């Protein structure tokens, strides 16, 4: 009964947005604040589903300050992964996306007492094999991997295919798919932080998405992560440190 499912779907979507908002607030504070969820909060199914959806991004507030993932959030994510196993993929490409999302979360959980690192999935095909349009869509779905302290084959393919990322970003902007554009801009910012050309002027892109986007906390989290990665691409200041 689809009408019965709609309120439940809305409840889960609201939980994702709430957790994303708390994560974004902690990231903006810039102090690596631990536990984006109150330890006394009951682990309801919507909450567990929300942390499962956000995955590695839950630890962005810590990773951007050089801190380790916090225990309460790791415990909640571990419980969420048990409560909501990976869904059955609709295609081999979707299976790779799910696998890499889970790999990223597992890598971070392995730094805590609440998980162990899993094996790497198969590499994501490059743009020549998939076509740059389809490849950029898959990379957008993997934007949570674009975090400090995570690196692997997906990051390498992003670094070596910045022209395809830039083309995907422009295409998404023209199609007014600003969520996809935000996620691809985040990858371009990560590539720039790793010393590779971003191929686009990213600041105006981020500002356009901020002004014209959906205003959701999830999109805000993508934009803030991209902004902070972009700051890391700037040359050292006169004092010998990176720009703040």
GROMACS .gro file of C-alpha atoms in nm:
model
  244
    1UNK     CA    1   0.000   0.000   0.000
    2UNK     CA    2   0.193   0.304  -0.124
    3UNK     CA    3  -0.014   0.547   0.084
    4UNK     CA    4   0.090   0.369   0.402
    5UNK     CA    5   0.454   0.379   0.300
    6UNK     CA    6   0.468   0.754   0.234
    7UNK     CA    7   0.461   0.871   0.600
    8UNK     CA    8   0.733   0.619   0.688
    9UNK     CA    9   0.946   0.734   0.396
   10UNK     CA   10   0.900   1.094   0.507
   11UNK     CA   11   1.002   1.001   0.862
   12UNK     CA   12   1.321   0.840   0.740
   13UNK     CA   13   1.399   1.134   0.511
   14UNK     CA   14   1.348   1.375   0.802
   15UNK     CA   15   1.586   1.169   1.017
   16UNK     CA   16   1.854   1.183   0.747
   17UNK     CA   17   1.815   1.558   0.722
   18UNK     CA   18   1.831   1.600   1.100
   19UNK     CA   19   2.152   1.397   1.135
   20UNK     CA   20   2.303   1.573   0.834
   21UNK     CA   21   2.219   1.907   0.998
   22UNK     CA   22   2.392   1.814   1.322
   23UNK     CA   23   2.695   1.690   1.130
   24UNK     CA   24   2.704   2.013   0.931
   25UNK     CA   25   2.681   2.223   1.247
   26UNK     CA   26   2.971   2.032   1.403
   27UNK     CA   27   3.176   2.072   1.085
   28UNK     CA   28   3.111   2.445   1.068
   29UNK     CA   29   3.215   2.483   1.431
   30UNK     CA   30   3.552   2.350   1.324
   31UNK     CA   31   3.640   2.203   1.661
   32UNK     CA   32   3.610   1.836   1.575
   33UNK     CA   33   3.315   1.808   1.811
   34UNK     CA   34   3.253   1.444   1.894
   35UNK     CA   35   2.924   1.260   1.886
   36UNK     CA   36   2.698   1.431   1.635
   37UNK     CA   37   2.416   1.232   1.798
   38UNK     CA   38   2.343   1.265   2.170
   39UNK     CA   39   2.463   0.942   2.339
   40UNK     CA   40   2.136   0.936   2.536
   41UNK     CA   41   1.924   0.943   2.220
   42UNK     CA   42   1.732   0.621   2.165
   43UNK     CA   43   1.858   0.433   1.859
   44UNK     CA   44   1.529   0.433   1.668
   45UNK     CA   45   1.507   0.273   1.326
   46UNK     CA   46   1.481   0.611   1.149
   47UNK     CA   47   1.796   0.725   1.329
   48UNK     CA   48   1.980   0.404   1.242
   49UNK     CA   49   1.868   0.438   0.881
   50UNK     CA   50   1.992   0.798   0.876
   51UNK     CA   51   2.341   0.715   0.998
   52UNK     CA   52   2.351   0.425   0.751
   53UNK     CA   53   2.273   0.664   0.467
   54UNK     CA   54   2.531   0.926   0.570
   55UNK     CA   55   2.803   0.670   0.634
   56UNK     CA   56   3.158   0.808   0.627
   57UNK     CA   57   3.033   1.169   0.623
   58UNK     CA   58   2.932   1.130   0.988
   59UNK     CA   59   3.299   1.166   1.077
   60UNK     CA   60   3.367   1.476   0.867
   61UNK     CA   61   3.383   1.705   1.173
   62UNK     CA   62   3.667   1.498   1.317
   63UNK     CA   63   3.854   1.425   0.995
   64UNK     CA   64   3.874   1.788   0.887
   65UNK     CA   65   4.044   1.877   1.214
   66UNK     CA   66   4.282   1.580   1.210
   67UNK     CA   67   4.099   1.402   1.493
   68UNK     CA   68   3.998   1.037   1.495
   69UNK     CA   69   3.637   0.916   1.456
   70UNK     CA   70   3.450   0.942   1.785
   71UNK     CA   71   3.326   0.634   1.967
   72UNK     CA   72   2.955   0.721   2.016
   73UNK     CA   73   2.903   0.798   1.648
   74UNK     CA   74   3.102   0.489   1.547
   75UNK     CA   75   2.890   0.271   1.775
   76UNK     CA   76   2.571   0.412   1.625
   77UNK     CA   77   2.692   0.367   1.268
   78UNK     CA   78   2.797   0.011   1.342
   79UNK     CA   79   2.448  -0.059   1.478
   80UNK     CA   80   2.293   0.106   1.175
   81UNK     CA   81   2.493  -0.116   0.941
   82UNK     CA   82   2.369  -0.423   1.127
   83UNK     CA   83   2.008  -0.305   1.125
   84UNK     CA   84   2.014  -0.210   0.758
   85UNK     CA   85   2.234  -0.443   0.550
   86UNK     CA   86   2.344  -0.320   0.209
   87UNK     CA   87   2.050  -0.325  -0.035
   88UNK     CA   88   2.045  -0.552  -0.336
   89UNK     CA   89   2.206  -0.356  -0.621
   90UNK     CA   90   2.010  -0.284  -0.936
   91UNK     CA   91   2.316  -0.313  -1.161
   92UNK     CA   92   2.686  -0.403  -1.146
   93UNK     CA   93   2.772  -0.033  -1.136
   94UNK     CA   94   2.533   0.023  -0.845
   95UNK     CA   95   2.693  -0.273  -0.667
   96UNK     CA   96   3.032  -0.102  -0.696
   97UNK     CA   97   2.893   0.222  -0.555
   98UNK     CA   98   2.740   0.044  -0.255
   99UNK     CA   99   3.061  -0.151  -0.205
  100UNK     CA  100   3.280   0.158  -0.205
  101UNK     CA  101   3.044   0.347   0.025
  102UNK     CA  102   3.061   0.061   0.272
  103UNK     CA  103   3.438   0.034   0.229
  104UNK     CA  104   3.479   0.400   0.327
  105UNK     CA  105   3.262   0.363   0.636
  106UNK     CA  106   3.444   0.044   0.728
  107UNK     CA  107   3.785   0.208   0.697
  108UNK     CA  108   3.681   0.473   0.947
  109UNK     CA  109   3.506   0.233   1.182
  110UNK     CA  110   3.826   0.027   1.188
  111UNK     CA  111   3.995   0.318   1.367
  112UNK     CA  112   3.753   0.263   1.656
  113UNK     CA  113   3.658  -0.044   1.862
  114UNK     CA  114   3.335  -0.074   1.661
  115UNK     CA  115   3.440  -0.221   1.329
  116UNK     CA  116   3.703  -0.375   1.106
  117UNK     CA  117   3.819  -0.273   0.760
  118UNK     CA  118   3.676  -0.475   0.475
  119UNK     CA  119   3.836  -0.573   0.148
  120UNK     CA  120   3.839  -0.321  -0.134
  121UNK     CA  121   3.569  -0.372  -0.397
  122UNK     CA  122   3.660  -0.396  -0.762
  123UNK     CA  123   3.784  -0.070  -0.916
  124UNK     CA  124   3.529   0.166  -1.061
  125UNK     CA  125   3.563   0.174  -1.443
  126UNK     CA  126   3.716   0.492  -1.578
  127UNK     CA  127   3.528   0.748  -1.791
  128UNK     CA  128   3.651   0.595  -2.116
  129UNK     CA  129   3.498   0.262  -2.021
  130UNK     CA  130   3.170   0.393  -1.879
  131UNK     CA  131   3.127   0.718  -2.068
  132UNK     CA  132   3.194   1.040  -1.879
  133UNK     CA  133   2.826   1.111  -1.816
  134UNK     CA  134   2.756   0.779  -1.645
  135UNK     CA  135   3.092   0.786  -1.468
  136UNK     CA  136   3.032   1.131  -1.324
  137UNK     CA  137   2.694   1.019  -1.188
  138UNK     CA  138   2.862   0.728  -1.009
  139UNK     CA  139   3.136   0.954  -0.873
  140UNK     CA  140   2.871   1.191  -0.739
  141UNK     CA  141   2.717   0.898  -0.553
  142UNK     CA  142   3.060   0.836  -0.396
  143UNK     CA  143   3.117   1.192  -0.275
  144UNK     CA  144   3.131   1.080   0.090
  145UNK     CA  145   3.470   0.925   0.008
  146UNK     CA  146   3.612   1.275  -0.058
  147UNK     CA  147   3.728   1.320   0.300
  148UNK     CA  148   4.069   1.383   0.458
  149UNK     CA  149   4.230   1.063   0.573
  150UNK     CA  150   4.062   0.843   0.312
  151UNK     CA  151   4.247   0.741  -0.003
  152UNK     CA  152   4.225   0.458  -0.251
  153UNK     CA  153   4.149   0.368  -0.612
  154UNK     CA  154   3.837   0.587  -0.629
  155UNK     CA  155   4.041   0.888  -0.518
  156UNK     CA  156   4.308   0.807  -0.775
  157UNK     CA  157   4.057   0.786  -1.057
  158UNK     CA  158   3.920   1.125  -0.947
  159UNK     CA  159   4.269   1.277  -0.951
  160UNK     CA  160   4.347   1.142  -1.296
  161UNK     CA  161   4.012   1.231  -1.453
  162UNK     CA  162   3.948   1.589  -1.345
  163UNK     CA  163   3.839   1.689  -1.699
  164UNK     CA  164   3.555   1.435  -1.680
  165UNK     CA  165   3.463   1.558  -1.332
  166UNK     CA  166   3.455   1.915  -1.461
  167UNK     CA  167   3.241   1.818  -1.760
  168UNK     CA  168   3.004   1.633  -1.529
  169UNK     CA  169   2.982   1.937  -1.301
  170UNK     CA  170   2.901   2.172  -1.588
  171UNK     CA  171   2.645   1.928  -1.726
  172UNK     CA  172   2.478   1.900  -1.385
  173UNK     CA  173   2.469   2.280  -1.350
  174UNK     CA  174   2.311   2.320  -1.692
  175UNK     CA  175   2.053   2.054  -1.606
  176UNK     CA  176   1.988   2.230  -1.273
  177UNK     CA  177   2.084   1.913  -1.091
  178UNK     CA  178   2.261   2.111  -0.823
  179UNK     CA  179   2.291   1.819  -0.581
  180UNK     CA  180   2.500   1.626  -0.832
  181UNK     CA  181   2.695   1.941  -0.911
  182UNK     CA  182   2.776   1.992  -0.542
  183UNK     CA  183   2.901   1.636  -0.508
  184UNK     CA  184   3.120   1.655  -0.818
  185UNK     CA  185   3.257   1.993  -0.708
  186UNK     CA  186   3.357   1.825  -0.384
  187UNK     CA  187   3.561   1.572  -0.581
  188UNK     CA  188   3.725   1.851  -0.781
  189UNK     CA  189   3.812   2.025  -0.454
  190UNK     CA  190   3.962   1.701  -0.323
  191UNK     CA  191   4.169   1.668  -0.641
  192UNK     CA  192   4.288   2.028  -0.598
  193UNK     CA  193   4.379   1.956  -0.235
  194UNK     CA  194   4.587   1.664  -0.365
  195UNK     CA  195   4.774   1.897  -0.600
  196UNK     CA  196   4.584   1.835  -0.923
  197UNK     CA  197   4.418   2.100  -1.141
  198UNK     CA  198   4.047   2.139  -1.072
  199UNK     CA  199   3.971   2.253  -1.430
  200UNK     CA  200   3.699   2.491  -1.304
  201UNK     CA  201   3.678   2.802  -1.090
  202UNK     CA  202   3.517   2.625  -0.797
  203UNK     CA  203   3.431   2.919  -0.570
  204UNK     CA  204   3.166   3.063  -0.808
  205UNK     CA  205   3.022   2.715  -0.860
  206UNK     CA  206   2.989   2.660  -0.485
  207UNK     CA  207   2.831   3.002  -0.439
  208UNK     CA  208   2.581   2.941  -0.719
  209UNK     CA  209   2.479   2.609  -0.566
  210UNK     CA  210   2.448   2.773  -0.225
  211UNK     CA  211   2.217   3.041  -0.362
  212UNK     CA  212   2.010   2.830  -0.599
  213UNK     CA  213   2.025   2.485  -0.439
  214UNK     CA  214   1.763   2.309  -0.234
  215UNK     CA  215   1.890   2.449   0.096
  216UNK     CA  216   1.897   2.106   0.256
  217UNK     CA  217   2.145   2.007   0.524
  218UNK     CA  218   2.273   1.724   0.305
  219UNK     CA  219   2.360   1.963   0.024
  220UNK     CA  220   2.504   2.204   0.280
  221UNK     CA  221   2.728   1.925   0.407
  222UNK     CA  222   2.856   1.862   0.053
  223UNK     CA  223   2.925   2.233   0.004
  224UNK     CA  224   3.103   2.275   0.337
  225UNK     CA  225   3.320   1.970   0.273
  226UNK     CA  226   3.408   2.105  -0.072
  227UNK     CA  227   3.489   2.447   0.071
  228UNK     CA  228   3.719   2.303   0.333
  229UNK     CA  229   3.893   2.081   0.080
  230UNK     CA  230   3.941   2.383  -0.145
  231UNK     CA  231   4.107   2.572   0.141
  232UNK     CA  232   4.355   2.288   0.166
  233UNK     CA  233   4.454   2.343  -0.196
  234UNK     CA  234   4.579   2.695  -0.127
  235UNK     CA  235   4.953   2.758  -0.092
  236UNK     CA  236   5.102   2.799   0.256
  237UNK     CA  237   5.068   3.138   0.419
  238UNK     CA  238   5.363   3.357   0.509
  239UNK     CA  239   5.380   3.186   0.847
  240UNK     CA  240   5.434   2.854   0.671
  241UNK     CA  241   5.090   2.712   0.738
  242UNK     CA  242   4.805   2.641   0.503
  243UNK     CA  243   4.532   2.896   0.466
  244UNK     CA  244   4.267   2.851   0.740
   0.00000   0.00000   0.00000
